[in-house]
CSV table of C-alpha atoms and ligand atoms in Angstrom, one decimal:
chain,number,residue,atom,x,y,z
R,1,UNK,CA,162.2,-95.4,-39.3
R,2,UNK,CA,164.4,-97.9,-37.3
R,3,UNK,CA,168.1,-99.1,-38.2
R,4,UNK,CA,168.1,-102.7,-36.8
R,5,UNK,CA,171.3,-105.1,-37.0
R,6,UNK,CA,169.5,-109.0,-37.7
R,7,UNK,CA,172.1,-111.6,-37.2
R,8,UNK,CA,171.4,-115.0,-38.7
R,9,UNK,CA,172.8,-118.3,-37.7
R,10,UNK,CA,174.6,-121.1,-39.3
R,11,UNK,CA,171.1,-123.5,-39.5
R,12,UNK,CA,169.1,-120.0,-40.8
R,13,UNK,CA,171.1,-119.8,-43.4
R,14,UNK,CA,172.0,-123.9,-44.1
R,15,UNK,CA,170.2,-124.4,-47.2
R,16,UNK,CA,169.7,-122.0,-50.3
R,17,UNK,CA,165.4,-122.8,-49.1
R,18,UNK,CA,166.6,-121.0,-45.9
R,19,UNK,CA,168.7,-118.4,-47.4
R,20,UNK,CA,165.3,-117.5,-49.4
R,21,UNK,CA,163.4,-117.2,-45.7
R,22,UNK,CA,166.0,-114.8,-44.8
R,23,UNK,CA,166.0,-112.9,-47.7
R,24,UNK,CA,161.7,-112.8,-47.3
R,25,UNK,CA,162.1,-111.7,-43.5
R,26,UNK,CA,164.7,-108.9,-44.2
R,27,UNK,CA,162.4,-107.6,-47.3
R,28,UNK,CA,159.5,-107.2,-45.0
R,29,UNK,CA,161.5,-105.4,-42.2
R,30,UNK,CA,162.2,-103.4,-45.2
R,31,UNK,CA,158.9,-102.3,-46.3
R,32,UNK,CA,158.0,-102.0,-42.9
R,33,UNK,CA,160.0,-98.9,-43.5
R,34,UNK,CA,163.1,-99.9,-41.6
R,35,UNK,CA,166.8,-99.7,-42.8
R,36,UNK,CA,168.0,-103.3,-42.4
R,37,UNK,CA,172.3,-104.6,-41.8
R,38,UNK,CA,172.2,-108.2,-42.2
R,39,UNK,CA,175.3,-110.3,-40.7
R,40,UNK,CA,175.4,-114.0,-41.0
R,41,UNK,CA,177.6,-116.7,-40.2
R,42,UNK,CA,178.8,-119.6,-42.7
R,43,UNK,CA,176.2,-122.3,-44.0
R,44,UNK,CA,175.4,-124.9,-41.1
R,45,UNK,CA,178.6,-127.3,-40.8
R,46,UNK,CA,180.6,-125.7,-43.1
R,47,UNK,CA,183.2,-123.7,-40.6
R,48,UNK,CA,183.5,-127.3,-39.3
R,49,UNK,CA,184.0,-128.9,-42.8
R,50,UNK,CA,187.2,-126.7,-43.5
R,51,UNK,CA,188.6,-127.2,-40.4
R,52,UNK,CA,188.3,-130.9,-41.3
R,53,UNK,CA,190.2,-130.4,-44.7
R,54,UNK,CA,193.0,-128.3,-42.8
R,55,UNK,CA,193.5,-130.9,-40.0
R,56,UNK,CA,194.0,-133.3,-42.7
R,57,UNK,CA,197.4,-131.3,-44.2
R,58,UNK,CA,198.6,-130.2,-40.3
R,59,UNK,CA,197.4,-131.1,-36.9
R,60,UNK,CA,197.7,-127.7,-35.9
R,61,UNK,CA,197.7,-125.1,-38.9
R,62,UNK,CA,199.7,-121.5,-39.1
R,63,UNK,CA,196.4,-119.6,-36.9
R,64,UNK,CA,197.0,-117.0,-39.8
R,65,UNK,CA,196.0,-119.3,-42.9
R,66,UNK,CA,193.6,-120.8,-40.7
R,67,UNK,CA,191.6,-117.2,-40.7
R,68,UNK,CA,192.3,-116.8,-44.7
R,69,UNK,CA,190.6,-120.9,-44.5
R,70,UNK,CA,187.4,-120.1,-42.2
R,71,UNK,CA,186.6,-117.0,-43.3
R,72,UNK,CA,185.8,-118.7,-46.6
R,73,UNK,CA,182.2,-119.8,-45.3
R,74,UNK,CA,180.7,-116.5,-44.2
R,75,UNK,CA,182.0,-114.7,-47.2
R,76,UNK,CA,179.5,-117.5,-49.5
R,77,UNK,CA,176.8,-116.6,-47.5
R,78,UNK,CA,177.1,-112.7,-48.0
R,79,UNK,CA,177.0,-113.2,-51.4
R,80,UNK,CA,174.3,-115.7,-51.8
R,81,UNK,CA,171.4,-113.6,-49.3
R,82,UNK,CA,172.4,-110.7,-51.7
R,83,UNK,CA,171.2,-112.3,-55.1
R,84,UNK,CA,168.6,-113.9,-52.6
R,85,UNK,CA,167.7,-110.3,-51.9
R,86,UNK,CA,167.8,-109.2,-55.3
R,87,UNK,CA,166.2,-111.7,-56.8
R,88,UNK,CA,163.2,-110.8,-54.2
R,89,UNK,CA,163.1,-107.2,-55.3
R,90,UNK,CA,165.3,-105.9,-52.4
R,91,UNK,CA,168.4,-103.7,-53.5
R,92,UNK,CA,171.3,-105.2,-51.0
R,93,UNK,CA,175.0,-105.2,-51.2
R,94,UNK,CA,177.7,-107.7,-49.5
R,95,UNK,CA,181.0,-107.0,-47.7
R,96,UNK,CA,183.3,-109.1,-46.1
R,97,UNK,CA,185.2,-107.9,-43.3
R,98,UNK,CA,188.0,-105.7,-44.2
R,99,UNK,CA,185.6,-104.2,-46.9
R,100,UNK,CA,183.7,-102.3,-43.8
R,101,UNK,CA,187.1,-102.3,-42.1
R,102,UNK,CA,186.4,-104.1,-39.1
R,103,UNK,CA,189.5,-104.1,-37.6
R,104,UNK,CA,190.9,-105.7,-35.2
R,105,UNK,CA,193.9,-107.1,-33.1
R,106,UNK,CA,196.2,-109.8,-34.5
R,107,UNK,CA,194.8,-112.6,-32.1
R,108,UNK,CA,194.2,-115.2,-35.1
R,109,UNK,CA,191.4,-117.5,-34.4
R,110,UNK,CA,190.2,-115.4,-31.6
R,111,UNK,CA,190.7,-111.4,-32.4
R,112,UNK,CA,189.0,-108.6,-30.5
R,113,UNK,CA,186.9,-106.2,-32.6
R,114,UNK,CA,188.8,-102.6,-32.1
R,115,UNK,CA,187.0,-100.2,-34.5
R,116,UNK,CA,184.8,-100.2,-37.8
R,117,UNK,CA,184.0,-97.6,-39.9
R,118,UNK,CA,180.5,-97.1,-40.7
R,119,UNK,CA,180.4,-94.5,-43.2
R,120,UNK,CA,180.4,-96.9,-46.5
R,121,UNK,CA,177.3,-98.8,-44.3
R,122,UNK,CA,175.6,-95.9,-44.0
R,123,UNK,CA,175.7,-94.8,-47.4
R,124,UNK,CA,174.5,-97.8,-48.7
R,125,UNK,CA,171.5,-97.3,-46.2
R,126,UNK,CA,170.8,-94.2,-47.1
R,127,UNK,CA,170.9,-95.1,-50.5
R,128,UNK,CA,167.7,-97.4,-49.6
R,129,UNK,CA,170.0,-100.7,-49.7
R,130,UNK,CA,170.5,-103.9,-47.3
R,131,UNK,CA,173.6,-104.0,-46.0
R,132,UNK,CA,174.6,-107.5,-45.4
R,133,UNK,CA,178.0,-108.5,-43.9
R,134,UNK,CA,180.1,-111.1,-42.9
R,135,UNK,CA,180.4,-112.1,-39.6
R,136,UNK,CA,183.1,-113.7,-37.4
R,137,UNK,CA,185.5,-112.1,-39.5
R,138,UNK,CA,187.8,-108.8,-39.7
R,139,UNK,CA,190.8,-107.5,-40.5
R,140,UNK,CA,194.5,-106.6,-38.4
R,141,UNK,CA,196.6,-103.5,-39.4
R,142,UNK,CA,198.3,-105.6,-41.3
R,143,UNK,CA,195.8,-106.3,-43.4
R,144,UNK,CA,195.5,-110.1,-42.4
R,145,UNK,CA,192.4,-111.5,-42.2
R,146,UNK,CA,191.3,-112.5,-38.5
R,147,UNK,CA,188.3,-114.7,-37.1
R,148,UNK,CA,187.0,-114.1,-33.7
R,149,UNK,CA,186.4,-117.4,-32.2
R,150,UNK,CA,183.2,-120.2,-32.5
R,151,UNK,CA,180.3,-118.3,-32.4
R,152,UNK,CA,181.8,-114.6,-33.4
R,153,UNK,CA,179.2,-114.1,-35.7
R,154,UNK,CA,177.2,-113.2,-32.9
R,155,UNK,CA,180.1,-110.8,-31.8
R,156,UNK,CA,180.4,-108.9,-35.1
R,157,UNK,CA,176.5,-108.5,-35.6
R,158,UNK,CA,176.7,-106.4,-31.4
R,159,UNK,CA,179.7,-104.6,-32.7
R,160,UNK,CA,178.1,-103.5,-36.1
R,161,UNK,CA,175.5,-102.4,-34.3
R,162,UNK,CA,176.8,-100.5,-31.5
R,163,UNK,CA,179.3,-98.8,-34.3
R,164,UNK,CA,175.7,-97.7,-36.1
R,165,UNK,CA,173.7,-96.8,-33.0
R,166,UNK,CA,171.2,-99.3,-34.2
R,167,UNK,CA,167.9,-99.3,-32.2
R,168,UNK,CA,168.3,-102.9,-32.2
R,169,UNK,CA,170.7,-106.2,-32.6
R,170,UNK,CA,168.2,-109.3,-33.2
R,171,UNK,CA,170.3,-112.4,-33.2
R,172,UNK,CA,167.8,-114.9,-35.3
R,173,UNK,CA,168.5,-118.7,-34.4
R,174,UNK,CA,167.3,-122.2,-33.9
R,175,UNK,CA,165.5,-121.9,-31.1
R,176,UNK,CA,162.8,-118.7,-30.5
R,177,UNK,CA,164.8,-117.4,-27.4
R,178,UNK,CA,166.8,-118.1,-24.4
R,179,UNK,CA,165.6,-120.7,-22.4
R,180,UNK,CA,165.7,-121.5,-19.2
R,181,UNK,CA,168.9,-124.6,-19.8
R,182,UNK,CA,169.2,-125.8,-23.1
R,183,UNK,CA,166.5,-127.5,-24.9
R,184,UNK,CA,168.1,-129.9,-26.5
R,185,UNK,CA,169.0,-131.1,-22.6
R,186,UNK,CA,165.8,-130.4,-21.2
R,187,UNK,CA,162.9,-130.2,-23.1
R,188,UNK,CA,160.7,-129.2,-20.3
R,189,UNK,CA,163.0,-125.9,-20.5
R,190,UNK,CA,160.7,-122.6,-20.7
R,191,UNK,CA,161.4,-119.6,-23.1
R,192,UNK,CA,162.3,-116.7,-20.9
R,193,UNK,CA,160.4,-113.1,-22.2
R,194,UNK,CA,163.4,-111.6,-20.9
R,195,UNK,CA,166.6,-111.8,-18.7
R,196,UNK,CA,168.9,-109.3,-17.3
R,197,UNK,CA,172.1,-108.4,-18.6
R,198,UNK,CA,174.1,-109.9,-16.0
R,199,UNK,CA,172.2,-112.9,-16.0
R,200,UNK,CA,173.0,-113.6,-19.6
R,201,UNK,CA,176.7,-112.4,-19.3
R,202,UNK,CA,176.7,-115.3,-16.6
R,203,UNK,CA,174.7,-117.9,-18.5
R,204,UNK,CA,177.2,-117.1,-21.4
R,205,UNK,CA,180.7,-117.1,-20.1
R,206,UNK,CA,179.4,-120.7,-18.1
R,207,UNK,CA,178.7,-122.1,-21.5
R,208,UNK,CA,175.2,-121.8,-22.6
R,209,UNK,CA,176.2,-121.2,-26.4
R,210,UNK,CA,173.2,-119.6,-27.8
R,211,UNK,CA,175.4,-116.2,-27.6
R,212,UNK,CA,179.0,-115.5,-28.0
R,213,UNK,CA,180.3,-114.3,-24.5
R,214,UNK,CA,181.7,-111.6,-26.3
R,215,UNK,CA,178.6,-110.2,-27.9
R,216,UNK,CA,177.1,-110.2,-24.7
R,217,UNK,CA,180.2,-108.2,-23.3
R,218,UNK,CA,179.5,-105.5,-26.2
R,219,UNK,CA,176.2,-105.2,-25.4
R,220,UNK,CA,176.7,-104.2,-22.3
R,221,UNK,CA,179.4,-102.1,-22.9
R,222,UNK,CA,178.0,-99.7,-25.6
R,223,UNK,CA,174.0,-100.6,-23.9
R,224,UNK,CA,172.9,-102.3,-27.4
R,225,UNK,CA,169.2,-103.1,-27.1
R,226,UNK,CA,170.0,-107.0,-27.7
R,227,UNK,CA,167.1,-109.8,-28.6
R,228,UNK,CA,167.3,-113.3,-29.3
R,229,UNK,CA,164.5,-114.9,-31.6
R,230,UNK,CA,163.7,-117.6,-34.3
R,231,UNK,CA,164.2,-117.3,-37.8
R,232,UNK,CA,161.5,-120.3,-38.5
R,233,UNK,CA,158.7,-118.5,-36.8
R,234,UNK,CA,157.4,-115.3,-35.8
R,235,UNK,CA,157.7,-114.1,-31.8
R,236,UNK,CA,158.7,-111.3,-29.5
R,237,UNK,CA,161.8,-113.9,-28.7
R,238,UNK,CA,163.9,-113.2,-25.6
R,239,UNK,CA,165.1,-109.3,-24.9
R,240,UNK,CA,168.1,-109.0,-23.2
R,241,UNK,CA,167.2,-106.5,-20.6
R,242,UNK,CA,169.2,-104.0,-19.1
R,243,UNK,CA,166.8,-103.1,-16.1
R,244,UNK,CA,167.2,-105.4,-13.0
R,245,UNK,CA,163.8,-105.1,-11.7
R,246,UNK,CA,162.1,-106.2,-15.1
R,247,UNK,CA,162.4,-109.7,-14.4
R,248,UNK,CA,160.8,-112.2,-13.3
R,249,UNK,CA,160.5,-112.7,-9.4
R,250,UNK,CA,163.1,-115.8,-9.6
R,251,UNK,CA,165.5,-117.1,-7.8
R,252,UNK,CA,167.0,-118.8,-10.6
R,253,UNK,CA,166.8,-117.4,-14.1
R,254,UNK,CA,168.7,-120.6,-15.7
R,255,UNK,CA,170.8,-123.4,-15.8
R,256,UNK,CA,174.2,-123.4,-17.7
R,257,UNK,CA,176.6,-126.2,-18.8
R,258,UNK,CA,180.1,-126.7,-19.9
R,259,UNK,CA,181.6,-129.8,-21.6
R,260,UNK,CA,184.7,-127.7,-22.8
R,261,UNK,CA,186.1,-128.6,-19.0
R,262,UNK,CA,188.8,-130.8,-17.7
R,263,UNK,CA,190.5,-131.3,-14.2
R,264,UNK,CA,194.1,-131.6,-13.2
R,265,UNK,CA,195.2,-132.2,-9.4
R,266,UNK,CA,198.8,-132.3,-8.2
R,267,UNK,CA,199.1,-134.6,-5.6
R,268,UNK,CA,201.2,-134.5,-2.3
R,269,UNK,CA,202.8,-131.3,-2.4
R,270,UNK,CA,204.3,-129.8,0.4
R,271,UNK,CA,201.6,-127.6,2.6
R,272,UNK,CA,203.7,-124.5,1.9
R,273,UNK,CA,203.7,-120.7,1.2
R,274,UNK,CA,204.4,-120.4,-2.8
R,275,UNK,CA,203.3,-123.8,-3.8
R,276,UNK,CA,200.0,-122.4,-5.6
R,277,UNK,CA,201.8,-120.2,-7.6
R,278,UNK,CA,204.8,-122.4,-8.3
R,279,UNK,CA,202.2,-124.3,-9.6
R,280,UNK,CA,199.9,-122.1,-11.6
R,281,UNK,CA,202.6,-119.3,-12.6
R,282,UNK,CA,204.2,-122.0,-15.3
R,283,UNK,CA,200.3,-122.5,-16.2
R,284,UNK,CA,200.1,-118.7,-16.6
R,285,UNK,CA,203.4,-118.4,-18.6
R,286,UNK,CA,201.7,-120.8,-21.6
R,287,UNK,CA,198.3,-118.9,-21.9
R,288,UNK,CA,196.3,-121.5,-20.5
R,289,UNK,CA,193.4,-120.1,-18.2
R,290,UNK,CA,192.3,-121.8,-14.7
R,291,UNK,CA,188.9,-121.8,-13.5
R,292,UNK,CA,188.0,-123.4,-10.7
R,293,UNK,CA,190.6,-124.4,-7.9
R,294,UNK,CA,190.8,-126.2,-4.9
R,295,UNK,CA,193.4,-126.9,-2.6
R,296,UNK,CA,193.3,-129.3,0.0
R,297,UNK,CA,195.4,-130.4,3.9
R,298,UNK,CA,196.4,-134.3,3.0
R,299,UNK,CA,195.4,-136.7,5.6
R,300,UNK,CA,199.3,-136.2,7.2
R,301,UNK,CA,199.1,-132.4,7.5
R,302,UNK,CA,202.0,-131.6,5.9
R,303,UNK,CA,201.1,-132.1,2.3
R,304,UNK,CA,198.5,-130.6,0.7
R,305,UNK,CA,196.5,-131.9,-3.0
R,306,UNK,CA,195.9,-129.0,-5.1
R,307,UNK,CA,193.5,-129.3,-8.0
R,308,UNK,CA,192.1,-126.7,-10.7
R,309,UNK,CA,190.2,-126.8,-13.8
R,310,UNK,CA,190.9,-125.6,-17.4
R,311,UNK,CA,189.6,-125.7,-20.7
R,312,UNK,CA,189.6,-129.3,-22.3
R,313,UNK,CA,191.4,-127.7,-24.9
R,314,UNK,CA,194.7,-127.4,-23.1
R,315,UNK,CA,194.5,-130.0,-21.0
R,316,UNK,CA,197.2,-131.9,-22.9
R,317,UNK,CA,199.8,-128.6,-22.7
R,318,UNK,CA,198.6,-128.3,-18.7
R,319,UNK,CA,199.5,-132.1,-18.0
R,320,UNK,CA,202.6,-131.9,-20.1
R,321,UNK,CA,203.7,-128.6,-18.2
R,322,UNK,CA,202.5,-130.4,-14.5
R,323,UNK,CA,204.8,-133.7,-15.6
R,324,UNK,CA,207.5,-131.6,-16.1
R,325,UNK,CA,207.4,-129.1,-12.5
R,326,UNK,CA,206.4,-132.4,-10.5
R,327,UNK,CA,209.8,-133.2,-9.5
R,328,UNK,CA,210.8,-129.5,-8.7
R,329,UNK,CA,207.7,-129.4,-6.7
R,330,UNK,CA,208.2,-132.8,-4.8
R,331,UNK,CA,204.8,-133.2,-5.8
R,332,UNK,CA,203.8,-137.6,-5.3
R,333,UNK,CA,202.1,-137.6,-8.4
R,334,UNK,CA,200.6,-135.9,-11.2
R,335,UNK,CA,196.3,-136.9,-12.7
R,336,UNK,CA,194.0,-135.5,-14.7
R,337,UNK,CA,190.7,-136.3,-15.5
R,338,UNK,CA,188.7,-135.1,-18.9
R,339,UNK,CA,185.1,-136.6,-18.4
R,340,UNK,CA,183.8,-134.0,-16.2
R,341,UNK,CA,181.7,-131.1,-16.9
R,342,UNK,CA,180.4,-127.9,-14.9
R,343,UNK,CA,177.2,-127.1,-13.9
R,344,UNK,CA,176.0,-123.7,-13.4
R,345,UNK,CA,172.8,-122.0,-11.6
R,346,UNK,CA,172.2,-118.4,-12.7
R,347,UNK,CA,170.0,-115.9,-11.0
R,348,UNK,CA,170.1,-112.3,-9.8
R,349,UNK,CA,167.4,-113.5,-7.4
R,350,UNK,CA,169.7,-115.7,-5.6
R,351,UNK,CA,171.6,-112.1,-3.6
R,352,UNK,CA,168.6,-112.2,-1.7
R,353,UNK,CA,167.7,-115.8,-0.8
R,354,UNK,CA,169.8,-118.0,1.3
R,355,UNK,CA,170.2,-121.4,1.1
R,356,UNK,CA,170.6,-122.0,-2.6
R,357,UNK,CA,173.5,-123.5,-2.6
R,358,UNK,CA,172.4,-125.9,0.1
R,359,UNK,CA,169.5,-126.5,-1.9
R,360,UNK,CA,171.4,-127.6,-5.4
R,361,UNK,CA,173.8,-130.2,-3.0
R,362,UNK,CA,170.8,-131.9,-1.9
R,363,UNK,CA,168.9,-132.0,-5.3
R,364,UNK,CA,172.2,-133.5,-6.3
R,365,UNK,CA,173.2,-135.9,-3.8
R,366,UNK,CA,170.0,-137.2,-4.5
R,367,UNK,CA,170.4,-138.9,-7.5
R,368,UNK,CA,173.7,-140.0,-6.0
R,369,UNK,CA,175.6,-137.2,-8.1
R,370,UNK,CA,179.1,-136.8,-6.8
R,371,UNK,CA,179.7,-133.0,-6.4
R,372,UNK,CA,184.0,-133.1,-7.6
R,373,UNK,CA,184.4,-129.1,-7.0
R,374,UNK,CA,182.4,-126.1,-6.3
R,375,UNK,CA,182.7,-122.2,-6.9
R,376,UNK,CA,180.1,-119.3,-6.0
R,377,UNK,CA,179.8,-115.6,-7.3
R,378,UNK,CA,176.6,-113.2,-6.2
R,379,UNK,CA,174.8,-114.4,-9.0
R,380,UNK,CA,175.9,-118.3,-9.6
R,381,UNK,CA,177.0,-121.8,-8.3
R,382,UNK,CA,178.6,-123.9,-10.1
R,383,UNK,CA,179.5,-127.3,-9.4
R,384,UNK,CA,181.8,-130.0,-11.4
R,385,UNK,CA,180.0,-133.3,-11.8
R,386,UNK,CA,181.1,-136.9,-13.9
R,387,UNK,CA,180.6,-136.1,-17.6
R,388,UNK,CA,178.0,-139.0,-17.6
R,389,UNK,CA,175.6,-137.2,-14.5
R,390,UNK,CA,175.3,-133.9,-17.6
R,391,UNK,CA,171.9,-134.9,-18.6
R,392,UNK,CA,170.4,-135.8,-15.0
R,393,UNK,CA,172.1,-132.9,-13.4
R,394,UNK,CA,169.7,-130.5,-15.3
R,395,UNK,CA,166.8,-132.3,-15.2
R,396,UNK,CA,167.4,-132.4,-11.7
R,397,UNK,CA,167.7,-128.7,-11.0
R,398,UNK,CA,165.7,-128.0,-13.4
R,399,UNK,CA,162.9,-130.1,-11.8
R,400,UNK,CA,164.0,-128.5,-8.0
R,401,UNK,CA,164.1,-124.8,-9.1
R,402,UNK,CA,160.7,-125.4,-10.4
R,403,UNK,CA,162.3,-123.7,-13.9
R,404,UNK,CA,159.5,-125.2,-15.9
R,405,UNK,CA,156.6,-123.2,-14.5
R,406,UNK,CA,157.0,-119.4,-14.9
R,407,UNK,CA,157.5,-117.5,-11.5
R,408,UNK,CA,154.7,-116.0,-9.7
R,409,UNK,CA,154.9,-112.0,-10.8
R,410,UNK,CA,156.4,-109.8,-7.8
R,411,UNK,CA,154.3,-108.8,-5.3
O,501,ADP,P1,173.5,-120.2,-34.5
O,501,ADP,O1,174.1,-121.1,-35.5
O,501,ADP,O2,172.2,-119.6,-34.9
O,501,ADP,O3,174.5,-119.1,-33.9
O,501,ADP,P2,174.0,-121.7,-32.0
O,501,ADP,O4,174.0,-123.2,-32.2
O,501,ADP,O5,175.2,-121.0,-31.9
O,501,ADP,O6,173.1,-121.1,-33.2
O,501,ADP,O7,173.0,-121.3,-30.8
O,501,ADP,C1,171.7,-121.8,-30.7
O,501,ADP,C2,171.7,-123.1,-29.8
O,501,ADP,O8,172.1,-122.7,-28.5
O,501,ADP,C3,170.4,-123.7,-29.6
O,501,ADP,O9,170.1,-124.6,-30.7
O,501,ADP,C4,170.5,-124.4,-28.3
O,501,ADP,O10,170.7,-125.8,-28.4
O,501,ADP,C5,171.7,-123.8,-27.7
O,501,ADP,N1,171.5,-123.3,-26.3
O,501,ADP,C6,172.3,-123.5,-25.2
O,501,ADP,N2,171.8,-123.0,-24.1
O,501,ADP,C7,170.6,-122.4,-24.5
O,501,ADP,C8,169.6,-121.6,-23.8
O,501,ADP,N3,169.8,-121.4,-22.5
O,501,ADP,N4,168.6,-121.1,-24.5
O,501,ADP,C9,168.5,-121.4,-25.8
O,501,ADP,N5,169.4,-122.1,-26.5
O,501,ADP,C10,170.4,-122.6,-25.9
O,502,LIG,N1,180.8,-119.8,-38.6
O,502,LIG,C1,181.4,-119.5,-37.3
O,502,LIG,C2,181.3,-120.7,-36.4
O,502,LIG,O1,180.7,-121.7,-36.8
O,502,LIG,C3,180.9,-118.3,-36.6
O,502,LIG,C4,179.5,-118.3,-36.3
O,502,LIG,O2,178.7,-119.1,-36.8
O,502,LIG,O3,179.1,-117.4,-35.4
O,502,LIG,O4,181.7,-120.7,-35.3
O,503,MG,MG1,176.1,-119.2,-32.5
C-alpha cells in the first residue's frame, strides 16, 4: 500500500464535469489499494475573478484581507471533490488550511510553509478516508490566514507530502508533463520522461510556470519523489528525477521564458567605486529584487551606464526610487523599458560542452534578434530580448538545439 499526495490544478478542477473526473481518478487510486491526500487549487479563473472584485474597492488591498479574499476559491473546491467523492462511493473529508495547521510565516500573499501537523491526516487515512485539502493556503501564529503566492498550490501539495513521507507528489495538470519550452509557444515542444532536479529548479525559477519554484525547492529539500502528469489522460507523465545520470544525453534539457521582466538603466554616472551600490542599496532597502545587471565604460571614460533588471511588478517603485537618487548620483538621465522578456536555456549537459553560448547568439542574431543583456550559471544562459522577438526566440532555439527530436541515448 502506497500514500501518494495528487495535486490538481485550476483547469482539472474548472467545471463540476471535471471535478467528477477527479473524484473517478482518486477512487481508482483508491481501490488500487493506495491511501490517497488530494490538494487542489481554486476553480479555473476564479483566484483571478476575486482579485478583480478587490481591485475594484482599493488599487492595492490590506495583503491581510487579501488572503481571507483568495483563499475563498480553494476552500469551494475542497468541499465540492468531497461530495464528488462521496457521491462516487469514496469516504473523503475536506480541510482548509489552518484545519491541518499548515502554518506558516506572516508574509501575506507570499508565506513560507514552516510546519504542518499530520496526525489528524493520518487518522483520517487510517480510517480508510481521502484526505483532500486546500492548497495555496495556511495559517500564521496569529491565526491569520496566509496564501503563498500564484501557483502555491503546487507548494502546499510538496509540503503535505514531504510532512507524510508520501512515496509520491503527482501534480496533475493541463498538459501530460514537462516539456521541452512551453507548448502553448512551441508546439513542436517534446514531453520529457524525465528531467533532473536541478534542471527543473532552473527551468522554474526562469519562469516556466508549470511548477511553483517553491514546490520544486521542497522537493529537493526533503528528496520528495515529484511527477508531473495529465488529469485528462492516462501516462507515466514527467518524473522529476533526482539522479543526474538518468537523463537524457542532452545538451539542453529546455527552454524557459519570462514576461514578468522589465529593465531600468541609469545613465551617465560617474565611473566610480560605490556607484553600484549607491545605486542598488536604495533598491534593496524597498524589497525589490535585481536580476540581471550590467554596467557599462561610456564612450568619454569617465562615466559609466549601469543597467539591471527587476520584476515588472515593481518596476513603477524601482523608477520612482531611481528619479529620486538621480540628482544625488549626478546620474544624466534616468529610462526604463517594460517590453522585454528573458530567455533561458537549461541543461546539465551544457558543463561539459563549450560553445553553447556562442551557439544561442548566432541562432539569434539570425533572425535579426537583438540580444539587450546576458547572464550565465553552469547550467543556463539567459538572454533579454524585445517582448515582440518571445515567440521567434523559442522557435528559434528550439529549432537549433534540435529540442524536438529526442537525444540519441548515451553511449
Ligand atoms: P495548474 O492550473 O494545473 O497549476 P498551470 O497553468 O499553473 O496549471 O501550469 C500548467 C501550464 O504550464 C501549461 O498549460 C503550460 O502552458 C505551462 N508551461 C510552461 N512551461 C512549460 C513546460 N516547460 N512544460 C509544460 N508546461 C509548461
Ligand atoms: N489558485 C491559486 C492561483 O491561481 C493557487 C494555485 O492555483 O496554485 O494562483
Ligand atoms: Mg499552477
Amino acid at each position: 500500500m502506497a500514500l501518494i499526495v495528487q495535486k490538481y490544478g485550476g483547469t482539472s478542477v474548472g467545471s463540476i464535469e471535471r471535478i467528477q473526473a477527479v473524484a473517478e481518478r482518486v477512487k481508482r487510486w483508491r481501490e488500487q489499494g493506495d491511501q490517497v491526500v488530494v490538494v487542489v487549487s481554486a476553480m479555473s479563473g476564479e483566484t483571478d475573478r476575486l482579485l478583480t472584485l478587490a481591485r475594484q474597492l482599493q488599487a492595492r488591498p490590506e495583503p491581510r484581507e487579501l488572503d481571507v479574499l483568495l483563499s475563498t476559491g480553494e476552500q469551494v473546491t475542497i468541499a465540492l471533490l468531497s461530495m464528488a467523492l462521496a457521491a462516487s462511493g469514496c469516504p473523503a473529508r475536506s480541510y482548509t488550511g489552518a484545519q491541518v495547521h499548515i502554518l506558516t510565516d506572516s508574509a501575506h500573499n507570499k508565506a513560507r510553509i514552516r510546519d504542518i501537523d499530520a496526525a489528524r491526516v493520518r487518522a483520517d487515512l487510517d480510517a480508510g478516508r481521502v484526505v483532500v485539502i486546500a492548497g495555496f493556503q495556511g495559517i500564521d501564529e496569529q491565526g491569520d490566514i496566509t496564501t503563498l503566492g500564484r501557483g502555491g498550490s503546487d507548494t502546499s501539495a510538496v509540503a503535505i507530502a514531504a510532512a507524510l513521507q508520501a512515496d509520491e507528489c503527482q501534480i496533475y495538470t493541463d498538459v501530460d508533463g514537462v516539456y521541452t519550452t512551453d507548448p502553448r509557444v512551441e508546439p513542436k515542444a517534446r514531453k520529457l520522461d524525465r528531467i533532473t532536479f536541478e534542471e527543473m529548479l532552473e527551468m522554474a525559477s526562469l519562469g516556466s510556470k508549470v511548477l511553483q519554484i517553491r514546490s520544486v525547492e521542497f522537493a529537493g529539500k526533503y528528496r520528495v519523489p515529484l511527477r508531473v502528469l495529465s488529469s485528462f489522460e492516462d501516462g507515466a507523465g514527467t518524473l522529476i528525477s533526482f539522479e543526474d545520470n538518468a537523463v537524457e544525453d542532452a545538451k539542453i534539457s529546455g527552454i524557459a521564458f519570462s514576461r514578468d521582466e522589465a529593465k531600468l538603466t541609469v545613465l551617465g554616472v560617474p565611473d566610480q567605486p560605490g556607484v553600484a551600490h549607491r545605486i542598488l542599496g536604495p533598491i534593496a532597502e524597498a524589497n525589490i529584487e535585481v536580476d540581471m545587471i550590467v554596467q557599462n565604460v561610456g564612450a568619454d571614460g569617465s562615466t559609466t551606464d549601469f543597467t539591471f533588471t527587476v520584476h515588472r511588478n515593481d518596476y513603477a517603485q524601482a523608477l520612482d526610487i531611481l528619479q529620486h537618487i538621480a540628482t544625488d548620483l549626478s546620474a544624466r538621465h534616468v529610462t526604463g523599458d517594460t517590453a522585454i522578456v528573458k530567455l533561458s536555456l537549461v541543461g546539465v549537459g551544457m558543463r561539459s560542452h563549450a560553445g553553447i553560448a556562442s551557439q544561442m547568439f548566432a541562432s539569434l542574431a539570425k533572425e535579426g534578434i537583438n540580444i539587450r543583456m546576458i547572464s550565465t550559471s553552469e547550467i543556463k544562459i539567459s538572454v533579454v530580448i524585445d517582448e515582440k522577438y518571445l515567440e521567434l526566440g523559442v522557435r528559434t532555439l528550439h529549432e537549433a538545439f534540435g529540442l524536438d527530436r529526442a537525444p540519441a541515448a548515451a553511449a
